[in-house]
GROMACS .gro file of C-alpha atoms in nm:
model
  197
    1MET     CA    1   0.021   0.021   0.004
    2LYS     CA    2   0.270   0.234   0.092
    3HIS     CA    3   0.419   0.194  -0.243
    4SER     CA    4   0.143   0.213  -0.451
    5LEU     CA    5   0.090   0.569  -0.244
    6VAL     CA    6   0.443   0.641  -0.333
    7LEU     CA    7   0.431   0.568  -0.689
    8ALA     CA    8   0.122   0.747  -0.717
    9LEU     CA    9   0.278   1.065  -0.570
   10LEU     CA   10   0.550   1.033  -0.818
   11LEU     CA   11   0.358   0.999  -1.126
   12ILE     CA   12   0.151   1.332  -1.031
   13LEU     CA   13   0.481   1.534  -0.950
   14THR     CA   14   0.615   1.393  -1.279
   15SER     CA   15   0.298   1.505  -1.444
   16ALA     CA   16   0.263   1.827  -1.294
   17ALA     CA   17   0.644   1.891  -1.373
   18PHE     CA   18   0.593   1.786  -1.767
   19ALA     CA   19   0.298   2.058  -1.763
   20GLN     CA   20   0.520   2.325  -1.659
   21THR     CA   21   0.801   2.236  -1.868
   22ALA     CA   22   0.576   2.220  -2.216
   23ALA     CA   23   0.729   2.430  -2.460
   24PRO     CA   24   0.580   2.747  -2.552
   25SER     CA   25   0.485   2.650  -2.893
   26VAL     CA   26   0.340   2.323  -2.780
   27THR     CA   27   0.079   2.537  -2.539
   28PHE     CA   28   0.035   2.747  -2.851
   29TRP     CA   29  -0.067   2.495  -3.079
   30ASN     CA   30  -0.267   2.301  -2.805
   31GLU     CA   31  -0.479   2.691  -2.783
   32LEU     CA   32  -0.496   2.718  -3.145
   33GLN     CA   33  -0.669   2.354  -3.181
   34LYS     CA   34  -0.915   2.436  -2.916
   35LEU     CA   35  -1.074   2.692  -3.185
   36CYS     CA   36  -1.105   2.430  -3.445
   37GLY     CA   37  -1.456   2.475  -3.628
   38LYS     CA   38  -1.518   2.803  -3.504
   39ALA     CA   39  -1.529   3.144  -3.683
   40TYR     CA   40  -1.462   3.471  -3.546
   41SER     CA   41  -1.534   3.813  -3.694
   42GLY     CA   42  -1.230   4.070  -3.706
   43THR     CA   43  -1.107   4.426  -3.774
   44ILE     CA   44  -0.839   4.592  -3.898
   45ALA     CA   45  -0.600   4.703  -3.605
   46VAL     CA   46  -0.324   4.852  -3.826
   47ASP     CA   47  -0.275   4.880  -4.206
   48THR     CA   48  -0.010   5.147  -4.286
   49ALA     CA   49  -0.080   5.067  -4.676
   50ASN     CA   50  -0.437   5.179  -4.628
   51SER     CA   51  -0.526   4.875  -4.855
   52PRO     CA   52  -0.849   4.928  -5.020
   53ASP     CA   53  -0.894   4.543  -5.044
   54PHE     CA   54  -0.958   4.548  -4.663
   55ALA     CA   55  -1.144   4.886  -4.622
   56ASN     CA   56  -1.506   4.895  -4.475
   57LYS     CA   57  -1.514   4.483  -4.541
   58ALA     CA   58  -1.627   4.198  -4.315
   59LEU     CA   59  -1.366   4.032  -4.200
   60ILE     CA   60  -1.409   3.660  -4.087
   61MET     CA   61  -1.174   3.405  -3.975
   62HIS     CA   62  -1.272   3.042  -3.958
   63VAL     CA   63  -1.061   2.798  -3.803
   64ARG     CA   64  -1.202   2.505  -4.056
   65ALA     CA   65  -1.009   2.232  -4.112
   66CYS     CA   66  -0.753   2.050  -3.817
   67GLU     CA   67  -0.590   1.774  -3.877
   68LYS     CA   68  -0.305   1.592  -3.702
   69GLY     CA   69  -0.017   1.855  -3.740
   70ARG     CA   70  -0.188   2.096  -3.939
   71ILE     CA   71  -0.466   2.373  -3.919
   72ARG     CA   72  -0.593   2.539  -4.182
   73LYS     CA   73  -0.781   2.891  -4.144
   74PRO     CA   74  -0.934   3.068  -4.440
   75PHE     CA   75  -0.949   3.443  -4.374
   76PHE     CA   76  -1.242   3.616  -4.569
   77VAL     CA   77  -1.259   3.968  -4.679
   78GLY     CA   78  -1.563   4.064  -4.771
   79GLY     CA   79  -1.676   3.808  -5.054
   80ASP     CA   80  -1.310   3.750  -5.151
   81ARG     CA   81  -1.259   3.402  -5.024
   82SER     CA   82  -0.894   3.353  -5.154
   83ARG     CA   83  -0.717   3.366  -4.863
   84THR     CA   84  -0.623   3.055  -4.595
   85TRP     CA   85  -0.359   3.065  -4.358
   86ILE     CA   86  -0.194   2.727  -4.293
   87LEU     CA   87  -0.029   2.620  -3.974
   88THR     CA   88   0.181   2.309  -3.959
   89ARG     CA   89   0.354   2.178  -3.662
   90LYS     CA   90   0.717   2.057  -3.709
   91ASN     CA   91   0.818   1.911  -3.356
   92SER     CA   92   0.882   2.253  -3.145
   93ARG     CA   93   0.847   2.463  -3.437
   94ILE     CA   94   0.559   2.586  -3.667
   95GLN     CA   95   0.533   2.708  -3.997
   96LEU     CA   96   0.284   2.950  -4.134
   97LYS     CA   97   0.188   2.958  -4.504
   98HIS     CA   98  -0.055   3.179  -4.712
   99ASP     CA   99  -0.294   2.960  -4.966
  100HIS     CA  100  -0.385   3.231  -5.236
  101ARG     CA  101  -0.661   3.088  -5.481
  102HIS     CA  102  -0.874   3.269  -5.758
  103ASP     CA  103  -1.260   3.180  -5.768
  104ASP     CA  104  -1.220   2.920  -5.981
  105GLY     CA  105  -0.995   2.731  -5.728
  106LYS     CA  106  -0.667   2.736  -5.901
  107PRO     CA  107  -0.376   2.869  -5.712
  108ASP     CA  108  -0.306   3.252  -5.747
  109LYS     CA  109   0.084   3.302  -5.899
  110VAL     CA  110   0.166   3.446  -5.519
  111THR     CA  111   0.100   3.175  -5.295
  112MET     CA  112   0.253   2.943  -5.056
  113TYR     CA  113   0.485   3.191  -4.874
  114GLY     CA  114   0.552   3.237  -4.500
  115GLY     CA  115   0.802   3.124  -4.258
  116THR     CA  116   0.863   2.911  -4.008
  117THR     CA  117   0.970   2.974  -3.626
  118ASN     CA  118   1.325   2.960  -3.541
  119ASN     CA  119   1.249   2.902  -3.177
  120PRO     CA  120   1.006   2.783  -2.947
  121GLY     CA  121   0.861   3.130  -2.886
  122GLU     CA  122   0.605   3.214  -2.646
  123ALA     CA  123   0.276   3.035  -2.546
  124THR     CA  124   0.077   3.333  -2.657
  125ARG     CA  125   0.317   3.432  -2.966
  126GLN     CA  126   0.477   3.303  -3.222
  127PHE     CA  127   0.696   3.479  -3.500
  128PHE     CA  128   0.760   3.320  -3.851
  129PRO     CA  129   1.051   3.490  -4.054
  130ALA     CA  130   1.034   3.484  -4.440
  131ASP     CA  131   1.162   3.199  -4.573
  132GLU     CA  132   1.315   3.141  -4.913
  133GLN     CA  133   0.985   3.040  -5.089
  134THR     CA  134   0.860   3.402  -5.004
  135THR     CA  135   1.149   3.555  -5.157
  136LYS     CA  136   1.082   3.348  -5.486
  137VAL     CA  137   0.719   3.443  -5.503
  138VAL     CA  138   0.672   3.783  -5.365
  139ALA     CA  139   0.761   4.049  -5.649
  140PRO     CA  140   1.057   4.302  -5.516
  141PRO     CA  141   0.919   4.625  -5.457
  142ALA     CA  142   0.975   4.906  -5.654
  143GLY     CA  143   1.273   5.157  -5.578
  144ASN     CA  144   1.487   5.117  -5.228
  145ALA     CA  145   1.197   4.927  -5.040
  146PRO     CA  146   1.291   4.631  -4.848
  147SER     CA  147   1.168   4.306  -5.022
  148ALA     CA  148   0.970   4.029  -4.899
  149ALA     CA  149   1.261   3.844  -4.758
  150ALA     CA  150   1.233   4.116  -4.470
  151ASN     CA  151   0.855   4.016  -4.376
  152VAL     CA  152   0.811   3.883  -4.016
  153TRP     CA  153   0.457   3.755  -3.947
  154TRP     CA  154   0.343   3.682  -3.595
  155ILE     CA  155   0.042   3.537  -3.455
  156GLU     CA  156  -0.086   3.668  -3.095
  157LEU     CA  157  -0.352   3.401  -2.931
  158VAL     CA  158  -0.476   3.507  -2.580
  159PRO     CA  159  -0.725   3.231  -2.505
  160GLY     CA  160  -1.065   3.341  -2.466
  161GLU     CA  161  -0.989   3.683  -2.550
  162TYR     CA  162  -0.855   3.769  -2.909
  163PHE     CA  163  -0.602   3.647  -3.192
  164THR     CA  164  -0.415   3.873  -3.409
  165TYR     CA  165  -0.231   3.823  -3.728
  166ASN     CA  166   0.021   4.088  -3.793
  167LEU     CA  167   0.297   4.169  -4.071
  168ARG     CA  168   0.567   4.411  -4.040
  169ARG     CA  169   0.811   4.434  -4.294
  170LEU     CA  170   1.168   4.525  -4.167
  171GLY     CA  171   1.353   4.826  -4.265
  172GLY     CA  172   1.033   4.961  -4.393
  173ASP     CA  173   0.740   5.130  -4.254
  174ARG     CA  174   0.483   4.841  -4.364
  175LEU     CA  175   0.309   4.699  -4.064
  176PHE     CA  176  -0.075   4.527  -4.088
  177SER     CA  177  -0.267   4.366  -3.812
  178VAL     CA  178  -0.575   4.230  -3.753
  179LYS     CA  179  -0.757   4.133  -3.442
  180PHE     CA  180  -1.031   3.886  -3.400
  181ASP     CA  181  -1.258   3.881  -3.102
  182LEU     CA  182  -1.255   3.513  -2.937
  183LYS     CA  183  -1.536   3.606  -2.688
  184LYS     CA  184  -1.797   3.557  -2.920
  185THR     CA  185  -1.839   3.310  -3.257
  186VAL     CA  186  -2.011   3.414  -3.585
  187ALA     CA  187  -2.199   3.178  -3.832
  188GLU     CA  188  -1.963   2.967  -4.040
  189PRO     CA  189  -1.911   3.113  -4.388
  190ALA     CA  190  -1.914   2.934  -4.711
  191ALA     CA  191  -1.594   2.724  -4.812
  192PRO     CA  192  -1.288   2.891  -4.946
  193TRP     CA  193  -1.213   2.892  -5.331
  194GLY     CA  194  -1.075   2.589  -5.424
  195TRP     CA  195  -1.232   2.374  -5.121
  196LYS     CA  196  -1.446   2.074  -5.215
  197LYS     CA  197  -1.617   2.099  -4.883
   0.00000   0.00000   0.00000
């Protein structure tokens, strides 16, 4: 009996220690998984480019498809259903890719760009510096402006509060941020372009 109690206590302590030492990226991923199947309304927090693509449009993030190691989140801008954020877990790292489609479902020529975290990050925030694919598919800007190779994306997820998607182009003034309210879900939107269901 004494040995059983000691063993049970050791198991509890080991489990507690493991929970406290889980990599921040694992905690972040687990919180993302809790959003699966839900849709949320968003607002532009910052857009230094003042892009007309986003002005006065309804913004919806739908955490539509959750598979082992991959989460796909369409981002709808008004009636434009061309964008899907794809997050893929690779051990203690997370990759972010942007899947862009035309309304016939075919890939845009600028698609599958993004980056992979280069450290475990924080439990509520992960950074994605631009990868080589980004430099290949995103056209260089005119003049002396920094290229997409200087892009850094980050996602902030505060459970039960908000989710933000952010882009900063280092060396320039480009900053984009959209914030989604996690306190209230909205109706699931139609499938994004190129999805069968």
